[in-house]
XYZ file of C-alpha atoms in Angstrom:
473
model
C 153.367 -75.275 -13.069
C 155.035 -77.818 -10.705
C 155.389 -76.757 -6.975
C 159.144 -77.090 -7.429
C 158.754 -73.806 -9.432
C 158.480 -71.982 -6.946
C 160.987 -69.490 -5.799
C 162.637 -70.661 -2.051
C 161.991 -67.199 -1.128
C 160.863 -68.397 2.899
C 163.811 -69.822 3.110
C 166.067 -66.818 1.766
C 164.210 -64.743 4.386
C 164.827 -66.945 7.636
C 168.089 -66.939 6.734
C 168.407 -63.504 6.804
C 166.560 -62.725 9.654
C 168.715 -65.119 11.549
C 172.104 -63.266 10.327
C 170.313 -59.703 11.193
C 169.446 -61.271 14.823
C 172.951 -62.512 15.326
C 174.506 -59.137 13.758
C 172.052 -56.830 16.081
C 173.401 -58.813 19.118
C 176.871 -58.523 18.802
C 179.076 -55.177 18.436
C 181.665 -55.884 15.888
C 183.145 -53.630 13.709
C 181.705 -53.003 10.377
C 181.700 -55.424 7.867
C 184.780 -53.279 6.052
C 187.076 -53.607 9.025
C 186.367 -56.718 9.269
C 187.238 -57.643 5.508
C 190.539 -55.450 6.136
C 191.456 -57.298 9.525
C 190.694 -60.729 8.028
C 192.665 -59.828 4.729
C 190.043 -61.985 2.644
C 187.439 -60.718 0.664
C 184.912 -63.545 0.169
C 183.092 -63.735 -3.421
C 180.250 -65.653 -4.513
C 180.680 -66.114 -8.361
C 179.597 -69.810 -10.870
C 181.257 -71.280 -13.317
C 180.579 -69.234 -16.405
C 182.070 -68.118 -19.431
C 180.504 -64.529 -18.911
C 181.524 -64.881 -15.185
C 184.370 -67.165 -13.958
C 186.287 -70.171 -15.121
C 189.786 -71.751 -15.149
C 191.619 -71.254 -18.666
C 193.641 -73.776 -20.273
C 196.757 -72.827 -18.460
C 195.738 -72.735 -15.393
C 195.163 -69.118 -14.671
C 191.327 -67.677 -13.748
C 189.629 -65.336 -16.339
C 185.860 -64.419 -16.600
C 184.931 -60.737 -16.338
C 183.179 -61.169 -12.507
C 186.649 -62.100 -11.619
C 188.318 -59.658 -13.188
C 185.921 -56.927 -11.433
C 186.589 -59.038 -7.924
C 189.844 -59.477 -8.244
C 189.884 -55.235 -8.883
C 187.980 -54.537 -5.660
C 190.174 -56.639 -3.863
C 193.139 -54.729 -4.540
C 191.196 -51.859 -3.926
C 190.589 -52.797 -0.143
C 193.985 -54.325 -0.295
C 192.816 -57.741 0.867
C 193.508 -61.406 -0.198
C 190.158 -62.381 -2.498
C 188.959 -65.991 -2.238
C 185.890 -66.967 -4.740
C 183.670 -69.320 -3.383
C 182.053 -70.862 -6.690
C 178.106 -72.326 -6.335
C 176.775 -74.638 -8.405
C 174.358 -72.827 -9.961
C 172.476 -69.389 -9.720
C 169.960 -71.241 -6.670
C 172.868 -71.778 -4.637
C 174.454 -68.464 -4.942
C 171.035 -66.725 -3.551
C 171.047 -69.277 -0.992
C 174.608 -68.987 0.180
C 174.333 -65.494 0.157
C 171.442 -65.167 2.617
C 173.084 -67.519 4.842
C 176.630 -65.172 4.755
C 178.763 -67.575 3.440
C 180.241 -64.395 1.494
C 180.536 -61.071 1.596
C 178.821 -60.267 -1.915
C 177.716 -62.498 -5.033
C 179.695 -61.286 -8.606
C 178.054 -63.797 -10.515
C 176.127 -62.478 -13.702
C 173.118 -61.650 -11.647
C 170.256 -59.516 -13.015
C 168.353 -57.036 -10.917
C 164.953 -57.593 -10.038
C 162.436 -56.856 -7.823
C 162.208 -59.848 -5.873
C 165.989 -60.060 -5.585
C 165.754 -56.635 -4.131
C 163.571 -57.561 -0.598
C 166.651 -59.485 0.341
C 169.479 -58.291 -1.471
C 171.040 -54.483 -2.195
C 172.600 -54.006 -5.678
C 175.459 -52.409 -6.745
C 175.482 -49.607 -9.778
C 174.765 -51.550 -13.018
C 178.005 -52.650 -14.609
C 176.580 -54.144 -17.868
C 172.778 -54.603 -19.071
C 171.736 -57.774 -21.199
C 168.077 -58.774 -22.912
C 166.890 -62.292 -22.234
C 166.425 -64.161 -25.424
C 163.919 -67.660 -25.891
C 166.042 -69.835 -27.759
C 165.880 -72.680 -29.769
C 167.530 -74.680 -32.670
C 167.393 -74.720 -36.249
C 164.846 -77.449 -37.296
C 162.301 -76.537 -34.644
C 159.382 -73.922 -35.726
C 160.477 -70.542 -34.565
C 157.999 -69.452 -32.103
C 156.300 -65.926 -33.167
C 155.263 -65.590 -29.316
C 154.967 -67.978 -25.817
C 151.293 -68.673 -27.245
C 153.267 -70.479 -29.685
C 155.587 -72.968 -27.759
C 155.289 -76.253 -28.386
C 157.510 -78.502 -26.500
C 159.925 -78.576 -23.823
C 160.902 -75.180 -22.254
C 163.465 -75.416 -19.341
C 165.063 -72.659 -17.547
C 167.499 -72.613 -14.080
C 165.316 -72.918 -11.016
C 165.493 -69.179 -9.234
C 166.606 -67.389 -11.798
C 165.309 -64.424 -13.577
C 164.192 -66.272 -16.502
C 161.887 -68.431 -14.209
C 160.914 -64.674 -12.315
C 159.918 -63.328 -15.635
C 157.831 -66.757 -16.992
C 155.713 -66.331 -13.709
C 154.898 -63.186 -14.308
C 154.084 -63.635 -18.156
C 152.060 -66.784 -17.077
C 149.444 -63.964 -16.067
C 148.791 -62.858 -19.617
C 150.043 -66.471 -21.279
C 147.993 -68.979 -18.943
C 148.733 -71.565 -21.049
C 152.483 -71.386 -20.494
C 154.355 -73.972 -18.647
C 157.977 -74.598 -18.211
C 160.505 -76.843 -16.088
C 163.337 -75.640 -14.089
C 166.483 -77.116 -13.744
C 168.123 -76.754 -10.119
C 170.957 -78.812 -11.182
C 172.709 -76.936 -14.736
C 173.804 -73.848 -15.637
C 172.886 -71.450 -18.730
C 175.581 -72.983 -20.871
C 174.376 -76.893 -20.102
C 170.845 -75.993 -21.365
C 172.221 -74.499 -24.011
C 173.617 -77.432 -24.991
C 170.428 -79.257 -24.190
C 168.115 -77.269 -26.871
C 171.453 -78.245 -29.226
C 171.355 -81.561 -28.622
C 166.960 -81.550 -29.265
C 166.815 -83.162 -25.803
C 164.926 -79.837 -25.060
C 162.835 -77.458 -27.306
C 163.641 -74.175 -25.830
C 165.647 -71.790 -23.095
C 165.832 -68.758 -22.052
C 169.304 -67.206 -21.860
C 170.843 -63.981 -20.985
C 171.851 -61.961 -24.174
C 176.205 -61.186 -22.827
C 175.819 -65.682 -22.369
C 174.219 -66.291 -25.848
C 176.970 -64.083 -27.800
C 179.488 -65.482 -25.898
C 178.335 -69.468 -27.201
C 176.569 -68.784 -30.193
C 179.542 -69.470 -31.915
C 180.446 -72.826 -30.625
C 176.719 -73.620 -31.378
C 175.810 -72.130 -34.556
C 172.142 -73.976 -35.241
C 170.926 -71.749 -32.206
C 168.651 -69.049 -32.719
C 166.488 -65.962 -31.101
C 162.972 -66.462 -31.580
C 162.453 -63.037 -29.467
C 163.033 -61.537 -26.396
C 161.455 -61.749 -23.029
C 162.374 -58.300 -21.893
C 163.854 -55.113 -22.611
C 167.491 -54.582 -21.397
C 168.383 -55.258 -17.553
C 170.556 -54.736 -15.267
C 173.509 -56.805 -14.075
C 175.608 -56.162 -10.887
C 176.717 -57.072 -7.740
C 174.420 -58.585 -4.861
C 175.022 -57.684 -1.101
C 172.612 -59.003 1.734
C 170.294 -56.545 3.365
C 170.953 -57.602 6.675
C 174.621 -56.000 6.283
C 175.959 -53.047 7.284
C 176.720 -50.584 4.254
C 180.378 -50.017 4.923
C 181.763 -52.551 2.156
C 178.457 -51.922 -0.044
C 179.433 -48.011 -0.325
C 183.163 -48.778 -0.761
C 182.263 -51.051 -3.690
C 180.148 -48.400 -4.997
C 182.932 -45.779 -4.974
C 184.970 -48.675 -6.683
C 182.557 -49.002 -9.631
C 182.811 -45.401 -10.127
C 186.358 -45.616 -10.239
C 186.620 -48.076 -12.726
C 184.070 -46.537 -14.982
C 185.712 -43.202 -14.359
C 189.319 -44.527 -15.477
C 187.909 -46.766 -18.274
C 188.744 -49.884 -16.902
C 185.562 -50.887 -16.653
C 184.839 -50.226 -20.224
C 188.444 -52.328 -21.209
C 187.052 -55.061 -18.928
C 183.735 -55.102 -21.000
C 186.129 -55.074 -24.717
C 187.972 -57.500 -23.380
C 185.480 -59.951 -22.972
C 182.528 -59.043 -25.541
C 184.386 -56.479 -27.889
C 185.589 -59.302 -30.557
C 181.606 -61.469 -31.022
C 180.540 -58.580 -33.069
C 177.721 -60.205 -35.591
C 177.502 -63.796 -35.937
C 178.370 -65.594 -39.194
C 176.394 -68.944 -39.165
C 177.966 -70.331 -42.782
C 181.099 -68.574 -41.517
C 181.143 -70.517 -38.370
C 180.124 -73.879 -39.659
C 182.719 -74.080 -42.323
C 185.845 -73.516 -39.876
C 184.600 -75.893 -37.573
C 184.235 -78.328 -40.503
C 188.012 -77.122 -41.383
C 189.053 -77.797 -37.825
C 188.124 -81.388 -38.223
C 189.055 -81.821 -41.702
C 192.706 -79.631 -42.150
C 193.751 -78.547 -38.609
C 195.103 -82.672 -37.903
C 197.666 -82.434 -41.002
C 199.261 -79.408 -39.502
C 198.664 -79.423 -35.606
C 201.972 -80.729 -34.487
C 203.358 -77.950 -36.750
C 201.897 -75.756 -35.045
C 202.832 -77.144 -31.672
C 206.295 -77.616 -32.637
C 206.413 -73.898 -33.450
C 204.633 -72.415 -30.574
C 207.193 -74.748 -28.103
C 209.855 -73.476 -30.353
C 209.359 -69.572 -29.746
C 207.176 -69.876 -26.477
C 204.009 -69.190 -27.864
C 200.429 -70.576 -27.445
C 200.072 -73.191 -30.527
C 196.184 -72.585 -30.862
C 196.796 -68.500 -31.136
C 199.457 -69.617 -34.372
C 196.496 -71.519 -35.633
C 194.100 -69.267 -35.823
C 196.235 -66.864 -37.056
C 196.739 -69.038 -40.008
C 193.313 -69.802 -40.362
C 192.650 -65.972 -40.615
C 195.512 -65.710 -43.342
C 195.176 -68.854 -45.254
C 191.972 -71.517 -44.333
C 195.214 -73.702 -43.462
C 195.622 -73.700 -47.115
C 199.667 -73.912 -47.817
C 199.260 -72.957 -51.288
C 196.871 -69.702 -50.521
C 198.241 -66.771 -52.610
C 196.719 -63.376 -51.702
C 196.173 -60.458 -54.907
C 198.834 -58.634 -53.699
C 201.491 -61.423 -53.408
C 201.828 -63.191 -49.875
C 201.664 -66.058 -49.618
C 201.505 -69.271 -47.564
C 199.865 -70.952 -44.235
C 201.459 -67.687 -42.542
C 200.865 -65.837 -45.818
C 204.107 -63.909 -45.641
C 205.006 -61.344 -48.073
C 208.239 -62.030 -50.282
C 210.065 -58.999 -47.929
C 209.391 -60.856 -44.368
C 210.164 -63.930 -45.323
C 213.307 -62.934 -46.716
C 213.698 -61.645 -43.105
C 212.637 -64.663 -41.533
C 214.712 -66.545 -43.809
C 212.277 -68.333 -45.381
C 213.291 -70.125 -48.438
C 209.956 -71.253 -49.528
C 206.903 -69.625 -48.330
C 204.526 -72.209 -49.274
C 206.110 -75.050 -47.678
C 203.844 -75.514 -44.414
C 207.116 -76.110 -42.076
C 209.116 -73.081 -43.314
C 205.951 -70.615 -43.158
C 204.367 -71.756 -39.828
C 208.265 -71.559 -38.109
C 208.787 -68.461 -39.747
C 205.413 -66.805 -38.581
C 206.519 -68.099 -35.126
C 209.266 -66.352 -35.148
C 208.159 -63.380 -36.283
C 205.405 -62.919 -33.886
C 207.805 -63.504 -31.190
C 209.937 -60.676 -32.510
C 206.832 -58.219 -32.907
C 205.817 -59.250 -29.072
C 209.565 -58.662 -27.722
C 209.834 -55.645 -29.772
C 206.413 -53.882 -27.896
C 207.276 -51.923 -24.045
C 207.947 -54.442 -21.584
C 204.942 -52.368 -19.771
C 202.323 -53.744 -21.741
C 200.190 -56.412 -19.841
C 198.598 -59.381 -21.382
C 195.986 -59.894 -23.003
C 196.745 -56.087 -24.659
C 200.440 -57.541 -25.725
C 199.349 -60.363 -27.179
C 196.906 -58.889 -29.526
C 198.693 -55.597 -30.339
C 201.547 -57.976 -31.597
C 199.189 -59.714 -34.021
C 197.635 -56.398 -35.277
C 201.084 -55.638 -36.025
C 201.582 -59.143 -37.692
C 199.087 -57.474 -39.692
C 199.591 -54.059 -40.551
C 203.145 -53.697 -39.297
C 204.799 -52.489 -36.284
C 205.451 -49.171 -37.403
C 201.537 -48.743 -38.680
C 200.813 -49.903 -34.717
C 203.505 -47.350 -33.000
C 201.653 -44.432 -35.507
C 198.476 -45.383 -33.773
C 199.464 -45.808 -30.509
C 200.635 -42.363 -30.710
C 197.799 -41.426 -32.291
C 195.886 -42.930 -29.662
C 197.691 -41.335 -26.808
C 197.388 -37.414 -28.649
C 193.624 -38.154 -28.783
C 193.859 -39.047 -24.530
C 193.291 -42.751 -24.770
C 195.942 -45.521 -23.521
C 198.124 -46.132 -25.802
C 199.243 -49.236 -23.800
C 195.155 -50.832 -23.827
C 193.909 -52.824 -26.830
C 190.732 -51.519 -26.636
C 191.683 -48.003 -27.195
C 194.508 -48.865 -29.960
C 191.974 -50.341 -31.929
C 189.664 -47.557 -31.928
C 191.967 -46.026 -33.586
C 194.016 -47.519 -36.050
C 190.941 -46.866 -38.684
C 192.180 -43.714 -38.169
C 195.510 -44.303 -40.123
C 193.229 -44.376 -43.193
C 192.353 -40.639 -42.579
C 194.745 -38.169 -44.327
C 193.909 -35.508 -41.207
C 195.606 -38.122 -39.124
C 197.936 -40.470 -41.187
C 200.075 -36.842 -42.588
C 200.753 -36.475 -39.132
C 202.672 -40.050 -38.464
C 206.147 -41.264 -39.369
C 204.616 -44.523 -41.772
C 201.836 -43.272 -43.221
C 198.479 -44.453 -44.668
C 197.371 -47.892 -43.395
C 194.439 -49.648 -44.005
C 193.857 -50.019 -39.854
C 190.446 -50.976 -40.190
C 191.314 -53.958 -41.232
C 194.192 -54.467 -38.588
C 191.346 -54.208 -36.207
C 188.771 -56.614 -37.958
C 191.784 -58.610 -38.179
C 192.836 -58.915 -34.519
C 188.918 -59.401 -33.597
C 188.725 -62.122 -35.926
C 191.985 -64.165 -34.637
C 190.263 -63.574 -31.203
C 187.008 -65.602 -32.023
C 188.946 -68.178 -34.133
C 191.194 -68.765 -30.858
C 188.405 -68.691 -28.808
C 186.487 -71.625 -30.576
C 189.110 -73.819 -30.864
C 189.459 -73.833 -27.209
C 186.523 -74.715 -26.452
C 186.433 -77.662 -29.942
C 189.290 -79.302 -28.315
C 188.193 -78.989 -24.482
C 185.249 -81.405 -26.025
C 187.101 -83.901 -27.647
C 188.909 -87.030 -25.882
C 192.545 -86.781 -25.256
C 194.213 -88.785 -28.072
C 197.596 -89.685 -28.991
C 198.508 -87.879 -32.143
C 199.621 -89.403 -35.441
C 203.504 -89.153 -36.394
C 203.640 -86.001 -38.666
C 206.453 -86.767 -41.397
C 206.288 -82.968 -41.756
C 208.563 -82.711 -38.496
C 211.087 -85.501 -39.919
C 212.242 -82.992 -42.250
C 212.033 -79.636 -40.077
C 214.927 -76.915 -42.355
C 217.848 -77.052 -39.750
C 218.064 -73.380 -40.737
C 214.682 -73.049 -38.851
């Protein structure tokens, strides 16, 4: 194993004991009125899909944000996130008190712990050896047999040198200059054999790389949370304690965690493959379509999409058993609604499941925050709106939030139940499948994202479709 290995732990530790000398000569106020004078709250996060990133539009997402950005309001201070390149630098930075605390998808370990206090456990994850289709699935590390690279100071690398002890034979290479997701791509790619990645990070790309596999796991489940430096006082360490209790008290931790992770669900390999083949192959004819649409009724074109990829395959001529039909597959009632003529001409369906979801949306309380709106409308796109109102009242008689996703779609299976569909205004639904349906648009959505973040920006072809756009639409 190559000296460069090695964990910088020396160097962690002088920086620490520097901080702690400076701290011990100086009487300041605890760290906490500090944060609160200074109106900042400094986090240490990476660029991650499981931790922080910009989204399309601008606005930041990731679940460590989303838990920073709580805390923050908490203390009722300003919060700035200081992103490191990779999980190296966020140690490093750390120890030298660049931040206050690190929210970046960090697993707790006994090394870790010399230097660094942890927070209650907010989510636990496996690590998983990975490789790709094609290469011999490894029955154990005595098995390897070509490239295995893993992030320099990382847990991974923390848990190979301690299996090195019973696998001598084991080597590896770590990377000081990628993250998870790069080497991902890496072992995709066959420029390397093998990784080791964090079980939350695998579900969360699996399905933008679908020749990946799990060859078997490195440990049981672990801990994630957040990392403060020893050589601080505990003042913001036991505020942010009484802050995780909070949220796991309320449930918002447990709406964070939906959120994010509560649409993967089991991975479909053929399922997978197929619709990315059908993003290359169909999506082009009807793209501007759906653009057109989504500009039309101020909606997010690639949401439409998938929505009609859950409906039809972007097939315009898709008929369903019971009788929708269409791109938008709208039933001969709505579309008379809509105003839809012809339901499987692509213009007059894809405008006139626009507009519909744009009426479901408006027609929800104006209290309902995003992302919960969004997908509550489409479950309703689904089921219908009055099917959704029974189980948001169901919802809110059984104590949950009516106005949280999450908790709505625990229980619109419900509405299939004659103890609890006597008891509502529409009657039986088959929720179930308004919530496999919602779960399904999510991953869709979530997939094309990331297809068309890869591909060059290129100047569309004209679309005669949009020459002949109904003026009635």
């Amino acid at each position: 194993m190559p000296d460069s290995a090695m964990p910088n732990i020396p160097r962690l530790l002088l920086a620490l004991l520097l901080s702690l000398l400076v701290t011990a000569c100086s009487k300041e106020p605890s760290l906490l009125e500090q944060v609160k004078k200074e109106g900042e709250l400094r986090v240490l996060t990476r660029n991650a899909a499981t931790t922080y990133y910009e989204g399309a539009d601008g606005s930041h997402r990731g679940l460590e944000y989303e838990l920073a950005r709580g805390f923050a309001e908490y203390l009722g201070v300003e919060l700035k996130m200081v992103v490191a390149g990779n999980v190296s630098e966020v140690l490093t930075q750390l120890a030298e008190g660049h931040a206050h605390l690190a929210a970046a998808g960090l697993t707790v370990t006994e090394p870790r712990q010399v230097w660094a206090r942890f927070t209650t456990p907010y989510q636990y994850i496996s690590q998983h050896l990975v490789y790709r289709i094609g290469t011999p699935r490894p029955r154990s590390l005595d098995d390897l047999d070509g490239i295995l690279e893993v992030l320099t100071e990382s847990s991974h690398a923390e848990r190979l040198r301690h299996l090195k002890v019973e696998h001598p034979s084991l080597e590896w290479v770590e990377n000081d200059e990628l993250e998870s997701e790069e080497l991902l791509t890496l072992v995709w790619e066959r420029v390397i054999d093998y990784t080791v990645i964090d079980s939350n990070e695998l579900s969360m790309n699996r399905r933008f790389y679908p020749e990946l596999r799990v060859a078997f796991d490195l440990t049981e489940p672990e801990p994630l949370a957040w990392a403060f430096p020893r050589f601080q006082d505990d003042s913001l360490f036991n505020v942010a304690q009484e802050y995780f209790a909070a949220i796991a008290a309320d449930g918002r931790l447990e709406q964070l965690l939906e959120r994010y992770y509560g649409h993967l669900g089991e991975f479909d390999y053929v399922g997978t493959r197929t619709y990315l083949r059908h993003i290359q192959q169909r999506l082009p004819e009807f793209r501007q379509l759906f653009e057109y649409a989504a500009k039309e009724y101020d909606l997010d074109w690639r949401l439409l999409a998938a929505m009609a990829y859950q409906e039809s395959h972007w097939d315009p001529d898709a008929v369903s058993p019971t009788g929708v039909r269409g791109i938008m597959m709208l039933t001969r009632a709505t579309a008379d609604y809509l105003g839809v003529e012809r339901r499987t001409d692509p213009t007059q369906s894809i405008m006139g499941g626009a507009r519909y979801l744009e009426r479901l949306l408006r027609k929800l309380p104006e209290r309902i925050q995003e992302p919960d709106r969004t997908w509550m409308a489409v479950a309703s796109y689904n089921v219908g709106f009055g099917h959704l109102e029974d189980a948001r009242i169901i919802t809110q008689r059984r104590g949950g939030d009516a106005d949280a996703w999450k908790d709505v779609k625990e229980n619109l299976p419900l509405l299939r139940k004659r103890k609890w569909y006597r008891q509502t205004k529409h009657g039986y639904a088959r929720g179930n499948e308004a919530a496999r349906y919602v779960e399904n648009i999510r991953s869709y959505y979530e997939v094309l994202v990331w297809y068309l973040e890869q591909q060059k920006p290129e100047e569309p072809e004209p679309n005669k479709a949009l020459e002949i756009l109904n003026p009635v639409l």
